[in-house]
């Protein structure tokens, strides 16, 4: 079970290098619209009298690393998505926008940029250990690039109802006040058309997938695979051996030019204990050692970008029913090459 532990917020950087600032979504109107998606999807959850108690229940379960308790019920999943997914969605949207050149290169290697912009190429993404934040961020990228997308969300928790609810809201016009002007009503459009984004949710433990099942999920064409605040949990709770085996199987299954995007907590928050002596290694070192340190016969990985510490800061003026916090993360992007 992958646990989506809330990222830790700090007031100062712990890295020896000053954290860089995250790229932003195009403007605050875009960010507000994404927050409105969550406010609309989970309005009754946010307004519920027991919302604070459910959040506390989730925090306590995550502290015990009891992910079954934290993510087994619909009420906990809804509360988690309403509380922690909005900031992450804005952050992930900024990250996707920042790596857009690599995505366009992946998709346009045998076609023109005009093809991509007009939707004749479908951008596919497999999000491992993700749901609400990844869903909304990917939808924003598809909207921002006027393209078409196919999203597969894979997680051990039962997120299907959240996926369905968000997909409905993303493809529906936002609710308007009864006093909205005729011009506002005329210009009120959904973030995406139904035909722009197909979404599939798969409930499964990624470390238990067979090679054939993994190959079926990634398909035969280049795609983006994301591990967003997931990989360190795999190392910590699934173990080094199983996680390394999964990463190697992923490399064997992916089409050439596919991308792997890893985002996680920075610094000492992302370390895994290895061996009988429980020696601690940084997640990034383990990842690089697996992808870059061992030559596979049928593929090799190229590291395109790496940032040890990046701040994502919410701009002034955004509105959401509860307070949201800034977040800090590390980011690494890889591309696979095959003969």
CSV table of C-alpha atoms in Angstrom, one decimal:
chain,number,residue,atom,x,y,z
A,1,UNK,CA,0.0,0.0,0.0
A,2,UNK,CA,1.5,3.3,-1.0
A,3,UNK,CA,0.8,6.0,1.5
A,4,UNK,CA,0.4,9.6,0.3
A,5,UNK,CA,1.9,11.2,3.3
A,6,UNK,CA,1.3,15.0,3.4
A,7,UNK,CA,4.5,16.8,2.5
A,8,UNK,CA,6.2,18.6,5.4
A,9,UNK,CA,6.1,22.4,5.3
A,10,UNK,CA,9.0,24.4,6.7
A,11,UNK,CA,9.8,28.0,7.1
A,12,UNK,CA,13.4,27.8,6.0
A,13,UNK,CA,15.4,25.6,3.6
A,14,UNK,CA,17.4,22.8,5.1
A,15,UNK,CA,19.4,22.2,1.9
A,16,UNK,CA,22.9,23.5,1.6
A,17,UNK,CA,22.0,25.0,-1.7
A,18,UNK,CA,19.2,27.7,-1.7
A,19,UNK,CA,16.0,26.1,-2.9
A,20,UNK,CA,14.9,27.4,-6.3
A,21,UNK,CA,11.5,28.7,-7.0
A,22,UNK,CA,9.0,26.5,-8.8
A,23,UNK,CA,7.8,27.6,-12.2
A,24,UNK,CA,4.2,28.9,-12.0
A,25,UNK,CA,1.1,28.0,-13.8
A,26,UNK,CA,0.3,30.7,-16.4
A,27,UNK,CA,-1.5,33.1,-14.1
A,28,UNK,CA,-3.5,33.1,-10.9
A,29,UNK,CA,-6.8,32.8,-12.8
A,30,UNK,CA,-5.6,29.3,-13.9
A,31,UNK,CA,-4.7,28.4,-10.4
A,32,UNK,CA,-8.0,29.7,-8.9
A,33,UNK,CA,-9.9,27.7,-11.5
A,34,UNK,CA,-8.1,24.5,-10.3
A,35,UNK,CA,-8.8,25.3,-6.7
A,36,UNK,CA,-12.5,25.9,-7.7
A,37,UNK,CA,-12.6,22.3,-9.1
A,38,UNK,CA,-11.7,21.0,-5.6
A,39,UNK,CA,-14.0,23.4,-3.8
A,40,UNK,CA,-16.9,22.3,-6.1
A,41,UNK,CA,-16.0,18.5,-5.9
A,42,UNK,CA,-15.6,18.5,-2.1
A,43,UNK,CA,-17.8,21.4,-1.0
A,44,UNK,CA,-19.9,19.2,1.3
A,45,UNK,CA,-16.8,17.5,2.7
A,46,UNK,CA,-15.1,20.9,3.5
A,47,UNK,CA,-18.3,22.2,5.2
A,48,UNK,CA,-18.9,19.0,7.2
A,49,UNK,CA,-18.8,19.3,11.0
A,50,UNK,CA,-16.6,16.2,11.3
A,51,UNK,CA,-14.1,17.3,8.7
A,52,UNK,CA,-11.4,18.3,11.3
A,53,UNK,CA,-11.9,15.0,13.1
A,54,UNK,CA,-11.5,13.0,9.9
A,55,UNK,CA,-8.3,14.9,9.1
A,56,UNK,CA,-6.9,14.1,12.5
A,57,UNK,CA,-7.9,10.4,12.0
A,58,UNK,CA,-5.9,10.4,8.7
A,59,UNK,CA,-2.9,12.1,10.3
A,60,UNK,CA,-2.8,9.6,13.1
A,61,UNK,CA,-3.1,6.6,10.7
A,62,UNK,CA,-0.3,8.0,8.5
A,63,UNK,CA,1.9,8.6,11.6
A,64,UNK,CA,1.4,4.9,12.4
A,65,UNK,CA,2.0,4.0,8.7
A,66,UNK,CA,-1.3,2.3,8.8
A,67,UNK,CA,-2.3,3.2,5.2
A,68,UNK,CA,-5.2,0.7,5.2
A,69,UNK,CA,-6.8,2.8,7.9
A,70,UNK,CA,-5.9,6.1,6.3
A,71,UNK,CA,-7.2,5.3,2.8
A,72,UNK,CA,-9.7,2.5,3.1
A,73,UNK,CA,-12.9,4.6,3.5
A,74,UNK,CA,-14.6,7.0,1.1
A,75,UNK,CA,-14.9,9.7,3.9
A,76,UNK,CA,-11.1,9.6,4.5
A,77,UNK,CA,-10.3,9.7,0.8
A,78,UNK,CA,-12.6,12.6,0.2
A,79,UNK,CA,-11.2,14.5,3.2
A,80,UNK,CA,-7.6,13.8,2.1
A,81,UNK,CA,-8.4,15.0,-1.5
A,82,UNK,CA,-10.1,18.2,-0.2
A,83,UNK,CA,-7.3,19.0,2.3
A,84,UNK,CA,-4.0,18.1,0.7
A,85,UNK,CA,-4.6,17.6,-3.0
A,86,UNK,CA,-5.3,21.3,-4.0
A,87,UNK,CA,-1.8,22.6,-3.3
A,88,UNK,CA,-0.2,19.6,-4.9
A,89,UNK,CA,-2.3,19.9,-8.0
A,90,UNK,CA,-1.1,23.5,-8.5
A,91,UNK,CA,2.5,22.4,-7.9
A,92,UNK,CA,2.2,19.4,-10.2
A,93,UNK,CA,0.6,21.7,-12.9
A,94,UNK,CA,3.6,24.0,-12.6
A,95,UNK,CA,6.0,21.0,-12.9
A,96,UNK,CA,4.3,19.6,-16.0
A,97,UNK,CA,4.4,23.0,-17.6
A,98,UNK,CA,8.1,23.3,-16.8
A,99,UNK,CA,8.9,19.9,-18.5
A,100,UNK,CA,6.6,20.6,-21.4
A,101,UNK,CA,9.5,20.9,-23.9
A,102,UNK,CA,10.5,17.3,-23.1
A,103,UNK,CA,6.9,16.1,-23.4
A,104,UNK,CA,6.6,17.8,-26.8
A,105,UNK,CA,9.9,16.2,-27.9
A,106,UNK,CA,8.6,12.8,-26.8
A,107,UNK,CA,5.3,13.2,-28.6
A,108,UNK,CA,6.5,15.1,-31.7
A,109,UNK,CA,9.6,13.1,-32.5
A,110,UNK,CA,8.0,11.7,-35.6
A,111,UNK,CA,5.5,14.4,-36.2
A,112,UNK,CA,5.1,18.2,-36.3
A,113,UNK,CA,4.5,20.6,-33.4
A,114,UNK,CA,1.3,21.6,-35.3
A,115,UNK,CA,0.1,18.0,-34.9
A,116,UNK,CA,0.5,18.1,-31.1
A,117,UNK,CA,-1.2,21.5,-30.7
A,118,UNK,CA,-4.2,20.4,-32.7
A,119,UNK,CA,-4.7,17.2,-30.8
A,120,UNK,CA,-3.8,14.6,-33.4
A,121,UNK,CA,-1.3,13.1,-31.0
A,122,UNK,CA,-2.5,11.9,-27.6
A,123,UNK,CA,-0.4,12.6,-24.6
A,124,UNK,CA,-0.6,9.5,-22.3
A,125,UNK,CA,0.4,9.6,-18.6
A,126,UNK,CA,0.5,6.8,-16.1
A,127,UNK,CA,0.4,8.1,-12.5
A,128,UNK,CA,1.6,5.5,-10.0
A,129,UNK,CA,0.4,6.1,-6.5
A,130,UNK,CA,-1.6,9.1,-7.5
A,131,UNK,CA,-5.1,10.3,-7.9
A,132,UNK,CA,-6.8,13.7,-7.3
A,133,UNK,CA,-3.8,16.1,-7.5
A,134,UNK,CA,-2.3,14.3,-10.5
A,135,UNK,CA,-5.7,14.1,-12.3
A,136,UNK,CA,-6.4,17.9,-12.0
A,137,UNK,CA,-2.8,18.8,-12.9
A,138,UNK,CA,-2.8,16.7,-16.0
A,139,UNK,CA,-6.2,18.1,-17.0
A,140,UNK,CA,-4.8,21.6,-16.7
A,141,UNK,CA,-1.9,20.6,-19.0
A,142,UNK,CA,-4.3,19.2,-21.6
A,143,UNK,CA,-6.3,22.4,-21.4
A,144,UNK,CA,-3.3,24.7,-21.5
A,145,UNK,CA,-1.9,22.9,-24.6
A,146,UNK,CA,-5.3,22.4,-26.3
A,147,UNK,CA,-4.4,18.8,-26.8
A,148,UNK,CA,-5.8,15.4,-26.0
A,149,UNK,CA,-4.8,13.2,-23.1
A,150,UNK,CA,-5.2,9.7,-21.8
A,151,UNK,CA,-4.6,9.3,-18.0
A,152,UNK,CA,-4.2,6.1,-16.1
A,153,UNK,CA,-4.2,6.5,-12.3
A,154,UNK,CA,-2.9,3.5,-10.3
A,155,UNK,CA,-3.1,3.2,-6.5
A,156,UNK,CA,-3.7,0.6,-3.9
A,157,UNK,CA,-6.5,2.7,-2.3
A,158,UNK,CA,-10.0,2.8,-3.8
A,159,UNK,CA,-10.0,6.2,-5.4
A,160,UNK,CA,-12.4,5.4,-8.2
A,161,UNK,CA,-15.3,7.6,-6.9
A,162,UNK,CA,-12.9,10.6,-6.5
A,163,UNK,CA,-11.7,10.0,-10.1
A,164,UNK,CA,-15.3,9.9,-11.4
A,165,UNK,CA,-16.3,13.0,-9.5
A,166,UNK,CA,-13.3,15.1,-10.6
A,167,UNK,CA,-13.7,13.9,-14.3
A,168,UNK,CA,-17.4,15.0,-14.2
A,169,UNK,CA,-16.5,18.5,-12.9
A,170,UNK,CA,-13.5,19.0,-15.2
A,171,UNK,CA,-15.7,18.3,-18.2
A,172,UNK,CA,-18.7,20.4,-17.0
A,173,UNK,CA,-19.2,24.2,-17.0
A,174,UNK,CA,-18.6,25.7,-13.6
A,175,UNK,CA,-21.6,26.7,-11.5
A,176,UNK,CA,-22.7,30.3,-11.8
A,177,UNK,CA,-24.6,32.6,-9.6
A,178,UNK,CA,-28.2,33.2,-10.4
A,179,UNK,CA,-27.2,36.9,-10.9
A,180,UNK,CA,-24.5,36.2,-13.4
A,181,UNK,CA,-24.5,38.4,-16.4
A,182,UNK,CA,-25.5,37.2,-19.9
A,183,UNK,CA,-21.9,37.6,-21.0
A,184,UNK,CA,-20.7,35.5,-18.1
A,185,UNK,CA,-23.2,32.8,-18.9
A,186,UNK,CA,-22.2,32.8,-22.6
A,187,UNK,CA,-18.5,32.5,-21.8
A,188,UNK,CA,-18.9,29.8,-19.2
A,189,UNK,CA,-17.1,26.7,-20.5
A,190,UNK,CA,-15.8,23.5,-19.0
A,191,UNK,CA,-12.0,23.2,-18.5
A,192,UNK,CA,-12.0,20.3,-20.9
A,193,UNK,CA,-14.3,18.7,-23.5
A,194,UNK,CA,-15.3,15.1,-22.9
A,195,UNK,CA,-13.3,14.1,-25.9
A,196,UNK,CA,-10.1,15.7,-24.7
A,197,UNK,CA,-9.3,13.5,-21.7
A,198,UNK,CA,-10.0,9.8,-21.0
A,199,UNK,CA,-9.3,8.7,-17.5
A,200,UNK,CA,-8.9,5.2,-16.1
A,201,UNK,CA,-8.4,4.2,-12.5
A,202,UNK,CA,-6.7,0.9,-11.5
A,203,UNK,CA,-6.7,-0.2,-7.9
A,204,UNK,CA,-3.6,-2.3,-7.5
A,205,UNK,CA,-0.3,-2.5,-5.5
A,206,UNK,CA,2.3,-1.5,-8.0
A,207,UNK,CA,4.9,-3.7,-6.4
A,208,UNK,CA,2.8,-6.8,-6.9
A,209,UNK,CA,2.2,-6.2,-10.7
A,210,UNK,CA,3.4,-8.9,-13.1
A,211,UNK,CA,5.6,-7.8,-16.0
A,212,UNK,CA,2.7,-8.5,-18.4
A,213,UNK,CA,0.3,-6.4,-16.4
A,214,UNK,CA,2.8,-3.5,-16.2
A,215,UNK,CA,3.5,-3.8,-19.9
A,216,UNK,CA,-0.3,-3.6,-20.5
A,217,UNK,CA,-0.6,-0.4,-18.4
A,218,UNK,CA,2.2,1.4,-20.2
A,219,UNK,CA,1.3,0.3,-23.7
A,220,UNK,CA,3.4,0.4,-26.8
A,221,UNK,CA,3.8,4.1,-27.3
A,222,UNK,CA,6.0,6.7,-25.5
A,223,UNK,CA,4.3,8.1,-22.4
A,224,UNK,CA,5.0,10.0,-19.2
A,225,UNK,CA,5.2,7.9,-16.0
A,226,UNK,CA,4.9,9.8,-12.7
A,227,UNK,CA,5.9,8.9,-9.2
A,228,UNK,CA,4.8,11.9,-7.3
A,229,UNK,CA,5.4,11.7,-3.5
A,230,UNK,CA,5.3,7.9,-4.0
A,231,UNK,CA,8.8,6.5,-4.6
A,232,UNK,CA,10.1,7.1,-1.1
A,233,UNK,CA,7.1,5.4,0.3
A,234,UNK,CA,7.8,2.4,-1.9
A,235,UNK,CA,11.4,2.2,-0.7
A,236,UNK,CA,10.4,2.6,2.9
A,237,UNK,CA,7.4,0.3,3.1
A,238,UNK,CA,7.8,-2.0,0.1
A,239,UNK,CA,11.5,-2.5,0.6
A,240,UNK,CA,14.6,-1.9,-1.5
A,241,UNK,CA,14.5,-5.2,-3.3
A,242,UNK,CA,10.9,-5.0,-4.5
A,243,UNK,CA,11.1,-1.3,-5.5
A,244,UNK,CA,14.3,-1.9,-7.4
A,245,UNK,CA,12.7,-4.9,-9.2
A,246,UNK,CA,9.7,-2.7,-10.1
A,247,UNK,CA,11.9,0.1,-11.6
A,248,UNK,CA,13.8,-2.4,-13.7
A,249,UNK,CA,10.6,-4.0,-14.9
A,250,UNK,CA,9.3,-0.6,-15.7
A,251,UNK,CA,12.4,0.1,-17.8
A,252,UNK,CA,11.9,-3.2,-19.7
A,253,UNK,CA,8.2,-2.4,-20.4
A,254,UNK,CA,8.4,1.3,-21.5
A,255,UNK,CA,8.6,2.4,-25.1
A,256,UNK,CA,11.7,4.3,-26.2
A,257,UNK,CA,11.6,8.0,-25.5
A,258,UNK,CA,9.2,7.6,-22.6
A,259,UNK,CA,9.7,9.9,-19.6
A,260,UNK,CA,9.8,9.1,-15.9
A,261,UNK,CA,9.1,12.1,-13.5
A,262,UNK,CA,9.8,11.7,-9.8
A,263,UNK,CA,8.7,14.3,-7.3
A,264,UNK,CA,9.2,13.8,-3.5
A,265,UNK,CA,10.0,15.4,-0.2
A,266,UNK,CA,13.5,17.0,-0.2
A,267,UNK,CA,16.5,16.1,1.8
A,268,UNK,CA,16.4,13.9,4.9
A,269,UNK,CA,12.6,13.5,4.5
A,270,UNK,CA,13.3,11.1,1.6
A,271,UNK,CA,15.7,8.5,2.9
A,272,UNK,CA,15.4,4.8,3.0
A,273,UNK,CA,17.0,2.3,5.5
A,274,UNK,CA,18.9,-0.5,3.7
A,275,UNK,CA,20.3,-3.8,5.0
A,276,UNK,CA,20.6,-5.3,8.5
A,277,UNK,CA,22.4,-2.2,9.8
A,278,UNK,CA,19.6,0.0,8.5
A,279,UNK,CA,22.0,2.4,6.8
A,280,UNK,CA,20.1,5.3,5.4
A,281,UNK,CA,20.4,6.3,1.7
A,282,UNK,CA,18.9,9.3,-0.1
A,283,UNK,CA,16.0,8.3,-2.3
A,284,UNK,CA,17.7,10.1,-5.2
A,285,UNK,CA,20.9,8.1,-4.8
A,286,UNK,CA,19.0,4.8,-4.8
A,287,UNK,CA,17.0,5.9,-7.9
A,288,UNK,CA,20.1,7.0,-9.8
A,289,UNK,CA,21.9,3.8,-8.8
A,290,UNK,CA,19.1,1.7,-10.2
A,291,UNK,CA,18.5,3.7,-13.4
A,292,UNK,CA,21.9,5.0,-14.3
A,293,UNK,CA,24.3,2.7,-12.5
A,294,UNK,CA,23.5,-0.6,-14.0
A,295,UNK,CA,23.5,-1.2,-17.7
A,296,UNK,CA,20.5,-3.1,-19.1
A,297,UNK,CA,20.9,-5.1,-22.3
A,298,UNK,CA,17.9,-3.5,-24.0
A,299,UNK,CA,17.7,0.1,-22.7
A,300,UNK,CA,19.5,2.9,-20.9
A,301,UNK,CA,18.2,5.9,-19.0
A,302,UNK,CA,19.2,9.6,-19.5
A,303,UNK,CA,18.8,12.1,-16.7
A,304,UNK,CA,17.2,15.2,-18.2
A,305,UNK,CA,16.6,17.4,-15.1
A,306,UNK,CA,17.4,17.2,-11.4
A,307,UNK,CA,16.5,19.7,-8.6
A,308,UNK,CA,17.3,18.9,-5.0
A,309,UNK,CA,15.0,21.5,-3.4
A,310,UNK,CA,12.3,23.6,-5.0
A,311,UNK,CA,9.8,25.8,-3.3
A,312,UNK,CA,6.2,26.0,-4.6
A,313,UNK,CA,4.6,29.1,-3.1
A,314,UNK,CA,1.0,30.0,-3.4
A,315,UNK,CA,0.5,33.5,-4.7
A,316,UNK,CA,-1.6,36.1,-2.8
A,317,UNK,CA,-5.2,36.4,-3.7
A,318,UNK,CA,-6.2,32.7,-4.2
A,319,UNK,CA,-9.4,31.6,-2.5
A,320,UNK,CA,-10.2,28.2,-1.0
A,321,UNK,CA,-12.5,27.3,1.9
A,322,UNK,CA,-9.6,26.3,4.2
A,323,UNK,CA,-6.0,27.5,4.5
A,324,UNK,CA,-3.5,25.9,2.2
A,325,UNK,CA,0.3,25.9,2.7
A,326,UNK,CA,3.4,26.3,0.5
A,327,UNK,CA,5.4,23.1,-0.2
A,328,UNK,CA,8.9,22.1,-1.0
A,329,UNK,CA,10.0,19.2,-3.1
A,330,UNK,CA,12.8,17.5,-5.1
A,331,UNK,CA,12.3,16.7,-8.8
A,332,UNK,CA,14.0,14.4,-11.2
A,333,UNK,CA,13.2,13.7,-14.9
A,334,UNK,CA,14.5,10.8,-16.9
A,335,UNK,CA,14.1,9.6,-20.5
A,336,UNK,CA,14.5,6.0,-21.6
A,337,UNK,CA,16.3,5.0,-24.8
A,338,UNK,CA,16.0,1.7,-26.6
A,339,UNK,CA,17.5,0.4,-29.9
